[in-house]
Short mmCIF file of C-alpha atoms and ligand atoms in Angstrom, two decimals:
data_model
loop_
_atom_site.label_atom_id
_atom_site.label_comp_id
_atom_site.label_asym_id
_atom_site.label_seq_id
_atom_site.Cartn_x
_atom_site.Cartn_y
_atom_site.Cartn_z
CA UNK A 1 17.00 -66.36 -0.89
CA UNK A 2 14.41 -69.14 0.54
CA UNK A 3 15.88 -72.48 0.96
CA UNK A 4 13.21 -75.67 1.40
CA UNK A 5 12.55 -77.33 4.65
CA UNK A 6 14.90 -80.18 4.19
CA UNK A 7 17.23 -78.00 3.78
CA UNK A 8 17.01 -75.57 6.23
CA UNK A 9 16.28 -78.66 8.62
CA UNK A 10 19.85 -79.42 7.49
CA UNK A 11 21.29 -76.79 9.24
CA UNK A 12 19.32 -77.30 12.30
CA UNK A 13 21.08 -80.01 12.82
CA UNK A 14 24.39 -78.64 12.22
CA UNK A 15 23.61 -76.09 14.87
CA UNK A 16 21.99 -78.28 17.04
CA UNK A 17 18.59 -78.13 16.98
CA UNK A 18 16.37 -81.07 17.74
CA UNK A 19 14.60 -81.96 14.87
CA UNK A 20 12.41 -85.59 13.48
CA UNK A 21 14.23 -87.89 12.00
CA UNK A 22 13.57 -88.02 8.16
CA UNK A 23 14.34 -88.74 4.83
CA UNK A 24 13.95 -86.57 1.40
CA UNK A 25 12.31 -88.95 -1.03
CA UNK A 26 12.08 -87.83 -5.23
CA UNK A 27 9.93 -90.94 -6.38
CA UNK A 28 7.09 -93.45 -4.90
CA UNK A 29 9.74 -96.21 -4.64
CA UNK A 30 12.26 -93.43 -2.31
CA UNK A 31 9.24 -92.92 -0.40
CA UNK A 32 8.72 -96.69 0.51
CA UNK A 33 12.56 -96.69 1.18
CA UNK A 34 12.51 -94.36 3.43
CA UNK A 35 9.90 -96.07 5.53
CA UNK A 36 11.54 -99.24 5.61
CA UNK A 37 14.52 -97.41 7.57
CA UNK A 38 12.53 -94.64 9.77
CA UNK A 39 8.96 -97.75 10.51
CA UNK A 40 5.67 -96.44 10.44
CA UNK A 41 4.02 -93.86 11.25
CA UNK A 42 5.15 -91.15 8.87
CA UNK A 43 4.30 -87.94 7.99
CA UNK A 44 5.00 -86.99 4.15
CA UNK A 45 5.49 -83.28 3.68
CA UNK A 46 5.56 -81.76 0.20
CA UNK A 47 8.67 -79.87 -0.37
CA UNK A 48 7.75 -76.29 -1.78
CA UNK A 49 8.80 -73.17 -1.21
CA UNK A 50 5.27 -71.82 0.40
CA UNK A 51 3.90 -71.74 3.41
CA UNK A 52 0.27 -73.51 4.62
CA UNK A 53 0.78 -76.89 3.07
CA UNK A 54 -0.24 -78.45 6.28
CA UNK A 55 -3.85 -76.92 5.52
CA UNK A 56 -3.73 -77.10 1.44
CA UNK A 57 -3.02 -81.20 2.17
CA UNK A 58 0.57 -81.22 1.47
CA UNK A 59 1.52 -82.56 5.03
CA UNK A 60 0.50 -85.94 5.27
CA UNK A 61 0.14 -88.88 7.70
CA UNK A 62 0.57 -92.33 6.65
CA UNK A 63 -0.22 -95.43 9.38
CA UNK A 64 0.44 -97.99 7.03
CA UNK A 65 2.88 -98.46 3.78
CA UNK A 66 -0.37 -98.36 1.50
CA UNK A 67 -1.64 -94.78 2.76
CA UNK A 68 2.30 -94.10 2.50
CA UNK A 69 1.92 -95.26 -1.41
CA UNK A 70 -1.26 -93.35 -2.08
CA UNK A 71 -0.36 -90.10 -0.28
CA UNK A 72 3.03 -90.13 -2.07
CA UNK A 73 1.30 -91.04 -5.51
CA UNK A 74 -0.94 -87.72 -5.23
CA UNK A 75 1.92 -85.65 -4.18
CA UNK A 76 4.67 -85.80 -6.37
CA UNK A 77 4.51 -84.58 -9.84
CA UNK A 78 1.25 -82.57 -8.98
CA UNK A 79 0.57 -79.01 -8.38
CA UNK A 80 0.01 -77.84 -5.02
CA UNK A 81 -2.12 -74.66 -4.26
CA UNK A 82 -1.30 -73.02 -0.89
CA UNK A 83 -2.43 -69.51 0.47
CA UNK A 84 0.42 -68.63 -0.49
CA UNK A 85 1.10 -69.97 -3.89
CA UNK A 86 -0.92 -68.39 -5.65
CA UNK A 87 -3.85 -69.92 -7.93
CA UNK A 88 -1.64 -72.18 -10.42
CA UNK A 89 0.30 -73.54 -7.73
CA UNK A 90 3.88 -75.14 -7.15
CA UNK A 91 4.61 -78.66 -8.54
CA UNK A 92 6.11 -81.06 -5.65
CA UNK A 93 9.29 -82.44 -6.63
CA UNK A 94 10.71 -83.61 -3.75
CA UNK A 95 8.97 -85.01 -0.40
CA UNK A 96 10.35 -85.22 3.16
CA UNK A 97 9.36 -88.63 4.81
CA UNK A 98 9.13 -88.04 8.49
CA UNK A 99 8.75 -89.72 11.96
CA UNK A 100 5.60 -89.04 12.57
CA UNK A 101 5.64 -86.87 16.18
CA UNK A 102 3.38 -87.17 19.40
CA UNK A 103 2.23 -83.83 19.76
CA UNK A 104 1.52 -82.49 22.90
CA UNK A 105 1.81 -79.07 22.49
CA UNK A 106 2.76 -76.39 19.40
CA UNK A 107 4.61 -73.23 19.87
CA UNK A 108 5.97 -70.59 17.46
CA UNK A 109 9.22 -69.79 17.56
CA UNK A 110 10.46 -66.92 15.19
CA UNK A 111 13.67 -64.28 14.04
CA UNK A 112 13.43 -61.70 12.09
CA UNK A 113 15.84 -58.18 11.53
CA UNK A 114 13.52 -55.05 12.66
CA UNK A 115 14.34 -52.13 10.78
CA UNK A 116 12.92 -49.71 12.58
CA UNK A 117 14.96 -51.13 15.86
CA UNK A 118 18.12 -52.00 13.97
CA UNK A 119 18.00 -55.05 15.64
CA UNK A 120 17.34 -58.82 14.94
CA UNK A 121 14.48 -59.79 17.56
CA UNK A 122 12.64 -62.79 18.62
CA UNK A 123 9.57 -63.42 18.83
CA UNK A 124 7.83 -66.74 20.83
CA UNK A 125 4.21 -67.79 21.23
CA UNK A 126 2.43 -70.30 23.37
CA UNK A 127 -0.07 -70.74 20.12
CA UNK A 128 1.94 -72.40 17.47
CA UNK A 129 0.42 -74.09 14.54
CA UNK A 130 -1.24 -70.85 13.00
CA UNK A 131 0.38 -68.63 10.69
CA UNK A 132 2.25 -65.82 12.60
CA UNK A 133 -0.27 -62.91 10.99
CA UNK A 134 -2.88 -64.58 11.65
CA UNK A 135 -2.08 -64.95 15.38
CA UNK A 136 -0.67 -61.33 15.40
CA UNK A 137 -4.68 -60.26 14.12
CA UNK A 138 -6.24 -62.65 16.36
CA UNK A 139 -4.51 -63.04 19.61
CA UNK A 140 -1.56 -60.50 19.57
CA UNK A 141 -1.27 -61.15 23.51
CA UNK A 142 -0.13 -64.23 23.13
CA UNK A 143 3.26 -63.32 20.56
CA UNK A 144 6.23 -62.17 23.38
CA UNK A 145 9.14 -60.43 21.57
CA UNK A 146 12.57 -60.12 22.87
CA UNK A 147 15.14 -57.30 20.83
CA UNK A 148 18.90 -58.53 20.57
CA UNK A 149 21.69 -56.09 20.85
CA UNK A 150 23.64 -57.38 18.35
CA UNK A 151 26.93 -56.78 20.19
CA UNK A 152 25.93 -58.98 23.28
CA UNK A 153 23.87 -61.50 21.20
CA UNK A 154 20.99 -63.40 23.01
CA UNK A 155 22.08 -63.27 26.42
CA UNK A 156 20.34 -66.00 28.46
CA UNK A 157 18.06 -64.78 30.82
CA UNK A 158 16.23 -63.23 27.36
CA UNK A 159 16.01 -66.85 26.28
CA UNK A 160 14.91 -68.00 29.43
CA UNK A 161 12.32 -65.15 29.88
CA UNK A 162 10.75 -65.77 26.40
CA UNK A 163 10.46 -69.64 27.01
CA UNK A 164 9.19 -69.08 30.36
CA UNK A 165 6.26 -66.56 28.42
CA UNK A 166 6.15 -68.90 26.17
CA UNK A 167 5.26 -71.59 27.96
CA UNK A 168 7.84 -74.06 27.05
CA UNK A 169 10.44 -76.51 29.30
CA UNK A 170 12.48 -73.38 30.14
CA UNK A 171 16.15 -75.30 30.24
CA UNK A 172 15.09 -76.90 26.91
CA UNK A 173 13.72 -74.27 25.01
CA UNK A 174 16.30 -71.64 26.02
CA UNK A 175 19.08 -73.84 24.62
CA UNK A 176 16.98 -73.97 20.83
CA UNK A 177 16.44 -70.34 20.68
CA UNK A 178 20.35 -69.64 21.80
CA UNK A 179 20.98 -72.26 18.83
CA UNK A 180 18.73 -70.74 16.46
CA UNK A 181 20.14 -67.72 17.23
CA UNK A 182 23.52 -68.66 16.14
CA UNK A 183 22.21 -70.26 13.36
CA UNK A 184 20.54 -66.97 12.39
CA UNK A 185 23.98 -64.71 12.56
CA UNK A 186 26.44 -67.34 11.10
CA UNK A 187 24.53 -67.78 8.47
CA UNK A 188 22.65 -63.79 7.46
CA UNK A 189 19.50 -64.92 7.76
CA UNK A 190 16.73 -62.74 7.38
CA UNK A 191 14.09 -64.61 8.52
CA UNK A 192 14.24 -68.09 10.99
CA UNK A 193 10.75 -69.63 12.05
CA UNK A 194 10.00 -72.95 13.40
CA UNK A 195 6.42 -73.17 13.26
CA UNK A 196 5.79 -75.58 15.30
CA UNK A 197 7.69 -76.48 17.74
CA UNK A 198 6.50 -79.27 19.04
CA UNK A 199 6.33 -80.86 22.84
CA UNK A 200 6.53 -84.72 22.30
CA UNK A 201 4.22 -86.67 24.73
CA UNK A 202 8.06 -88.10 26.18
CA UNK A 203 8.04 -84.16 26.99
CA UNK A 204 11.05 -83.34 24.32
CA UNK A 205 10.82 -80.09 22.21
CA UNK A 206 11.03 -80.94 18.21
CA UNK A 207 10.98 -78.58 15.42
CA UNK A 208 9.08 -80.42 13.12
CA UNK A 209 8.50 -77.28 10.55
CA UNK A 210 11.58 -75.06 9.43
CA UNK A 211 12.01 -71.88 7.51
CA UNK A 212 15.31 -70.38 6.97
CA UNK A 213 15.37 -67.00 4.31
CA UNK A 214 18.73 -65.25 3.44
CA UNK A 215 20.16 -62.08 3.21
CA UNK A 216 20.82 -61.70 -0.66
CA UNK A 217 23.84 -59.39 -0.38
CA UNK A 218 25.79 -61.89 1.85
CA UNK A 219 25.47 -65.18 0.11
CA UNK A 220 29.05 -65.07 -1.33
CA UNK A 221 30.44 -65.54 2.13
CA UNK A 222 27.96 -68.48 2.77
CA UNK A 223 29.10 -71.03 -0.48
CA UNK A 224 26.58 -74.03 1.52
CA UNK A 225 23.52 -71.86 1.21
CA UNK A 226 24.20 -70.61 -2.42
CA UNK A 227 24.36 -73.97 -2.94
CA UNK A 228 20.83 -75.26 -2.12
CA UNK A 229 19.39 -72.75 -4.59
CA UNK A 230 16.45 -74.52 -6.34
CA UNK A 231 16.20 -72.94 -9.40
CA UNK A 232 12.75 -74.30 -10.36
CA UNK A 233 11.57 -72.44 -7.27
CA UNK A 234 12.20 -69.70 -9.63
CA UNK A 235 10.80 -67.90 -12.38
CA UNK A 236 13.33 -69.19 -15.39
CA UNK A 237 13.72 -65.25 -16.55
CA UNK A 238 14.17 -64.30 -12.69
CA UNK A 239 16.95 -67.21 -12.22
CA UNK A 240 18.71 -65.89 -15.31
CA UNK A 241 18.67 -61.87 -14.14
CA UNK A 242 20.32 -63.65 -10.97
CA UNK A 243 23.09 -64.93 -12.73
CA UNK A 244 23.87 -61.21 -13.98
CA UNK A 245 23.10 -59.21 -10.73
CA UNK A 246 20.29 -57.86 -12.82
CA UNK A 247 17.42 -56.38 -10.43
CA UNK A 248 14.52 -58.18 -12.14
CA UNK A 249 10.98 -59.13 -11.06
CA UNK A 250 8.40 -60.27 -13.83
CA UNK A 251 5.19 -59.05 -13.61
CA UNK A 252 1.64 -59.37 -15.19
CA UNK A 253 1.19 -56.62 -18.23
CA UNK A 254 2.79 -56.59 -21.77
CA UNK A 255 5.34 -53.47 -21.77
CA UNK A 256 8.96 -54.62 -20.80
CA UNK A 257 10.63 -52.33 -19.33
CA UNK A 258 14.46 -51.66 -18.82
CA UNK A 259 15.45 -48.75 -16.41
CA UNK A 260 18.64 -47.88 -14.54
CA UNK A 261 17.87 -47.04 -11.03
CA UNK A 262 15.24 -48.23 -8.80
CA UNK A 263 13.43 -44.96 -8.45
CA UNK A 264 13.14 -44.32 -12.05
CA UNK A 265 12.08 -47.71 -12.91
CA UNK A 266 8.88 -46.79 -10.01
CA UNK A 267 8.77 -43.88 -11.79
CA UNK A 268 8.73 -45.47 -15.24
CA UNK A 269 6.34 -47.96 -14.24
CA UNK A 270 3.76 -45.31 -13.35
CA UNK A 271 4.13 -43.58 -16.44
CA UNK A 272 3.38 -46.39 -18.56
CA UNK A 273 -0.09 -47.06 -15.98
CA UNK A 274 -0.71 -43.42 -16.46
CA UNK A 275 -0.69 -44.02 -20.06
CA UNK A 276 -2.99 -46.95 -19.72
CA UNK A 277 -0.84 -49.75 -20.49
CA UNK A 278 1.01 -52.57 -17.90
CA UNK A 279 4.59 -52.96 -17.41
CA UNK A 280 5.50 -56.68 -17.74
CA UNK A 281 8.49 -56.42 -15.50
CA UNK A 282 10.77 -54.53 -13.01
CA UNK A 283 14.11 -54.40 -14.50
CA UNK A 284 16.95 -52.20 -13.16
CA UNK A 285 20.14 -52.61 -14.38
CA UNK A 286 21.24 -50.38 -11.97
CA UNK A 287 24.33 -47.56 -11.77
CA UNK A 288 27.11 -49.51 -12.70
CA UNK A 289 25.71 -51.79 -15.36
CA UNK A 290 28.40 -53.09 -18.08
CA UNK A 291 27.45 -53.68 -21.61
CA UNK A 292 26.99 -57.64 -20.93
CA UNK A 293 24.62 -56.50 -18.45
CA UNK A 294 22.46 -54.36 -20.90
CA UNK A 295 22.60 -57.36 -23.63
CA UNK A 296 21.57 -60.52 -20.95
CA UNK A 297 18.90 -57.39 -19.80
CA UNK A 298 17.37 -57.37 -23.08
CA UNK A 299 17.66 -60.80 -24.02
CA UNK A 300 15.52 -60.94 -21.04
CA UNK A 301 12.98 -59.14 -21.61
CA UNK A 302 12.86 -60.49 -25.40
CA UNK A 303 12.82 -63.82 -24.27
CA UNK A 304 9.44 -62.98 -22.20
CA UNK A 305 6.31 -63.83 -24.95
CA UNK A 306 3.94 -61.68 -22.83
CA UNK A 307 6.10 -58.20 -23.83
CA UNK A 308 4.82 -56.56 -26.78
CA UNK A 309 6.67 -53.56 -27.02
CA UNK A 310 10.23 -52.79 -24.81
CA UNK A 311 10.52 -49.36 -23.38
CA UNK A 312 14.27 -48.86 -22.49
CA UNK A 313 14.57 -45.45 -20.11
CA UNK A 314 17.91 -44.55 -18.96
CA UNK A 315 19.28 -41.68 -17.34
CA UNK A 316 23.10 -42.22 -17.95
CA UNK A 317 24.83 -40.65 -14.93
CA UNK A 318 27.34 -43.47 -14.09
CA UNK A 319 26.74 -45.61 -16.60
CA UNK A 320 26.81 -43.73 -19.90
CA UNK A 321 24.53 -43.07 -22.29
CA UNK A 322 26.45 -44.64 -25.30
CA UNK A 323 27.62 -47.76 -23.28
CA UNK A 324 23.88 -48.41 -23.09
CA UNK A 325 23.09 -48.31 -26.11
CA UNK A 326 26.20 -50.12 -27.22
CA UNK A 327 24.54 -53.09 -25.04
CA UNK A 328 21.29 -52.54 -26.66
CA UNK A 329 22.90 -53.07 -30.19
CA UNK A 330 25.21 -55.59 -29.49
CA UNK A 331 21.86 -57.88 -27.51
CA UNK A 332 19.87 -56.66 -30.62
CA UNK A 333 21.84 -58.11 -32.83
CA UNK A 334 22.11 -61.32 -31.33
CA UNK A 335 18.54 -62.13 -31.06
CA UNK A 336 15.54 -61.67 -33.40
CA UNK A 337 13.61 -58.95 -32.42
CA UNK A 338 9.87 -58.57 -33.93
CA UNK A 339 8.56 -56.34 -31.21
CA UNK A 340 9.10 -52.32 -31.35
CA UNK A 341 11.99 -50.77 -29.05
CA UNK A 342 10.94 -47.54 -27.65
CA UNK A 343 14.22 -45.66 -26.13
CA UNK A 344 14.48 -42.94 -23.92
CA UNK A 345 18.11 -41.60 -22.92
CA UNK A 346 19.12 -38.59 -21.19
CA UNK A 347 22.50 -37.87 -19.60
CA UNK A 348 26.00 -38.26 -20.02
CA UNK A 349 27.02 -38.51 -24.09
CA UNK A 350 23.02 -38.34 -24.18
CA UNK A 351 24.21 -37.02 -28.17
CA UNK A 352 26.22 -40.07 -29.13
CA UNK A 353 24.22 -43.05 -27.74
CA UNK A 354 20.95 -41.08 -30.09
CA UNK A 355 23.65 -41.09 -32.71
CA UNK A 356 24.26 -44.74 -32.12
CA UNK A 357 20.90 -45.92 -31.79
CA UNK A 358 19.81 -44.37 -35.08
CA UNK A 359 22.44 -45.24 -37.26
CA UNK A 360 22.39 -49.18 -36.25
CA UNK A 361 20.15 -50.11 -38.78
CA UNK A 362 17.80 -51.46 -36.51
CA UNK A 363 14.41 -50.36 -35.81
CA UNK A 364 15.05 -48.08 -32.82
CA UNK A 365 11.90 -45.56 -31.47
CA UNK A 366 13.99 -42.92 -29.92
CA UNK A 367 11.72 -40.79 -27.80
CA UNK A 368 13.32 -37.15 -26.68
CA UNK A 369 11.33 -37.19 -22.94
CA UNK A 370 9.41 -39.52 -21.05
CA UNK A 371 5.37 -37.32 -22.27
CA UNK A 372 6.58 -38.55 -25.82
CA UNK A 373 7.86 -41.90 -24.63
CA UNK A 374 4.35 -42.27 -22.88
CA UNK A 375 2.23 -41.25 -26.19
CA UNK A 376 4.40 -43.64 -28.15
CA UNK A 377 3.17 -46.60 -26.19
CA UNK A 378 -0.44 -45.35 -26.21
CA UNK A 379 0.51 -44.98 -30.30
CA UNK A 380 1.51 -48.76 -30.61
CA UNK A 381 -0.20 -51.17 -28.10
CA UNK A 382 -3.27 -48.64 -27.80
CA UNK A 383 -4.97 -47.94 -24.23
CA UNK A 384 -7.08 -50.31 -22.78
CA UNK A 385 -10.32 -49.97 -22.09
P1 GDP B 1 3.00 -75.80 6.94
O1 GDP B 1 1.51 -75.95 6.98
O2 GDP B 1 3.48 -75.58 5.53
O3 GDP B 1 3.50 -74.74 7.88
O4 GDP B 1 3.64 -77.21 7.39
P2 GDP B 1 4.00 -77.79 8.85
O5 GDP B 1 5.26 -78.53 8.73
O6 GDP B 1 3.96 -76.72 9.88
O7 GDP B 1 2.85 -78.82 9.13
C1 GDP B 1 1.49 -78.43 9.30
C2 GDP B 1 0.87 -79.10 10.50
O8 GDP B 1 0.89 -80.52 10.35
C3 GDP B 1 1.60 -78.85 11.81
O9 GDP B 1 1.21 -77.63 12.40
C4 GDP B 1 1.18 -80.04 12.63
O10 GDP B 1 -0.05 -79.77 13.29
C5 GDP B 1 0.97 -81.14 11.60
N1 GDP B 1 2.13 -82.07 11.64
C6 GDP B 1 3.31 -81.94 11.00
N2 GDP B 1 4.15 -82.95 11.34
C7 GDP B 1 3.47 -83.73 12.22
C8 GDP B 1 3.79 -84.94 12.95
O11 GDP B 1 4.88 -85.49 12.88
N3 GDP B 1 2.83 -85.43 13.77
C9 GDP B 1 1.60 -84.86 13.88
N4 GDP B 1 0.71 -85.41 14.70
N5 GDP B 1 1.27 -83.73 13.22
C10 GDP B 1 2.18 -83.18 12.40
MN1 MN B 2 4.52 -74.66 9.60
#
């Protein structure tokens, strides 16, 4: 889960991290607010959920109260394109209002978990201001890295090596990376950057940018961060398979698909390429899916007007063959459907979910294997060209 950069500044400051004083502003008039309690100058920094706003003009400096106007009139309510939004863009809803810093110098500070060393590590750079792969391609001697065991935690001298590579006021810096390190375990964080960190020209380090992602899978033991979910970050059919634990992603082509198991939904997903059509989504209900599951999954993917045809391909191992298609009917019947269902079952009580399917009255395409399944789609969407 991504959180914005108010937010995550938020807990910066619970965990002691130096950071500008601001204020979030929603409106023009919160904007002018905000200045008359922080003075002028301000920087006015689009809240999205992307990075490279500073570059795409969503980080602003205003001098005076009119710039402050203006900057904040073009910002909120409008799209902003980033590298990394892609071409339509994220609308800015919210804007932080900012003490505009001296800045002296920029450093990167980052966290991330490292698989392949089972171990959270840290990485520092006396370059800050560029995007971390960008200074990993360009100047990869300048990005110092320090593993953590994560039995002893950041022990000091690692902090004070890395600032000292780094750089930074060693005394200073040490005590924000041993505070964003804390921050990073008490809250299962999978990613923590402050890009930049700032030296002030009064010679104080200042995040000034923060970036704070979550571990998924331990959010119900952190209530505050489930909390600053922003659901229009989201897709609005990715929010809802969130509320049911559904594994969903939405993608670009026109065959919905619904699959339980990750590797068979890959697998799916290639057959229906292979075949010469696009899946529209990644949808696994996964092993232990109920039949509320199957029903929200399938209101889902009826509720997205780019599917024209749902293939539904289930090996029932754990969850059975007739309690899937028990959720099919049961979502089928609660929705209009004018689009054709292709199904596909194999598995446990394979016989009686077939059974099921075909005597519901509704207008099921039960395929016996996934070759057939794969000529049926060609049959009804036709390949394209
Ligand atoms: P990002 O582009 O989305 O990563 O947004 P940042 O918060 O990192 O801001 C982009 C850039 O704007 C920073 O690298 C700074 O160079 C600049 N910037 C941000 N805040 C201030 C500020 O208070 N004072 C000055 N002088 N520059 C700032
Ligand atoms: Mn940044």
């Amino acid at each position: 889960m991504k959180v914005h950069e108010y937010q995550a500044k938020e807990l910066f400051e619970q965990f002691g991290i130096p950071i500008p004083e601001g204020k979030l502003a929603n409106s023009c008039e919160e904007v002018m607010a905000a200045i008359e309690e922080l003075g002028l100058p301000v920087v006015i920094k689009a809240q999205i959920q992307a990075g490279g706003r500073g570059k795409a003009g969503g980080v602003k400096l205003a001098k005076t109260k009119e710039e402050a106007q203006e900057i904040a009139k073009n910002m909120l309510g409008k799209p902003l394109v980033t590298h990394q939004t892609g071409g339509q863009g994220k609308i800015v809803r919210k804007v932080l209002v900012e003490k505009a810093a001296d800045i002296k110098k920029e450093y990167y500070v980052g966290m991330v978990i490292d698989r392949a060393q089972r171990k959270p590590v840290i990485m520092v750079s006396p370059a800050g201001g560029m995007e971390i792969e960008e200074l990993a391609q360009e100047k990869p001697e300048l990005i110092f890295k320090e593993p953590i065991d994560p039995f002893l935690g950041l022990l000091p001298f690692q902090a004070r090596k890395l600032s000292f590579k780094a750089e930074m006021p060693v005394r200073e810096a040490a005590k924000i990376l041993t505070s964003l390190y804390k921050l990073f375990i008490a809250k299962d964080c999978s990613l923590a950057e402050i890009n930049p960190l700032i030296l002030t020209s009064e010679g104080n380090l200042l995040a000034i940018d923060a970036k704070l992602n979550f571990d998924d899978s331990a959010l119900y033991r952190h209530p505050d961060v489930k909390e600053m979910l922003d659901p229009l970050e989201l897709d609005p059919l990715e929010y809802e398979a969130m509320k049911y634990h559904l594994n969903y992603v939405r993608l670009d082509g026109n065959v919905g698909i619904m699959v339980n198991g990750a590797g068979l939904a890959m697998a799916t997903m290639d057959v229906i390429k292979l075949a010469g059509a696009e899946p529209a989504n990644f949808l696994d209900v996964g092993g232990g899916a109920n039949v509320e599951m199957i029903t929200q999954g399938f209101k889902i993917l009826l509720s997205d007007p780019n599917v024209k045809l749902i293939f539904i391909n289930i090996f029932g191992g754990i969850l059975r063959c007739d309690v899937l298609a028990q959720g099919v009917i049961e979502a089928a019947k609660q929705v209009e459907i004018n689009i054709p269902v292709l199904v596909r079952l194999e598995g446990t009580n394979v016989e009686k979910g077939r059974q099921m399917l075909n005597e519901s009255g509704l207008n099921f395409i039960v395929a016996k294997d996934i070759s057939e399944a794969a000529k049926k789609i060609v049959e009804t969407l036709g390949t394209k060209e």
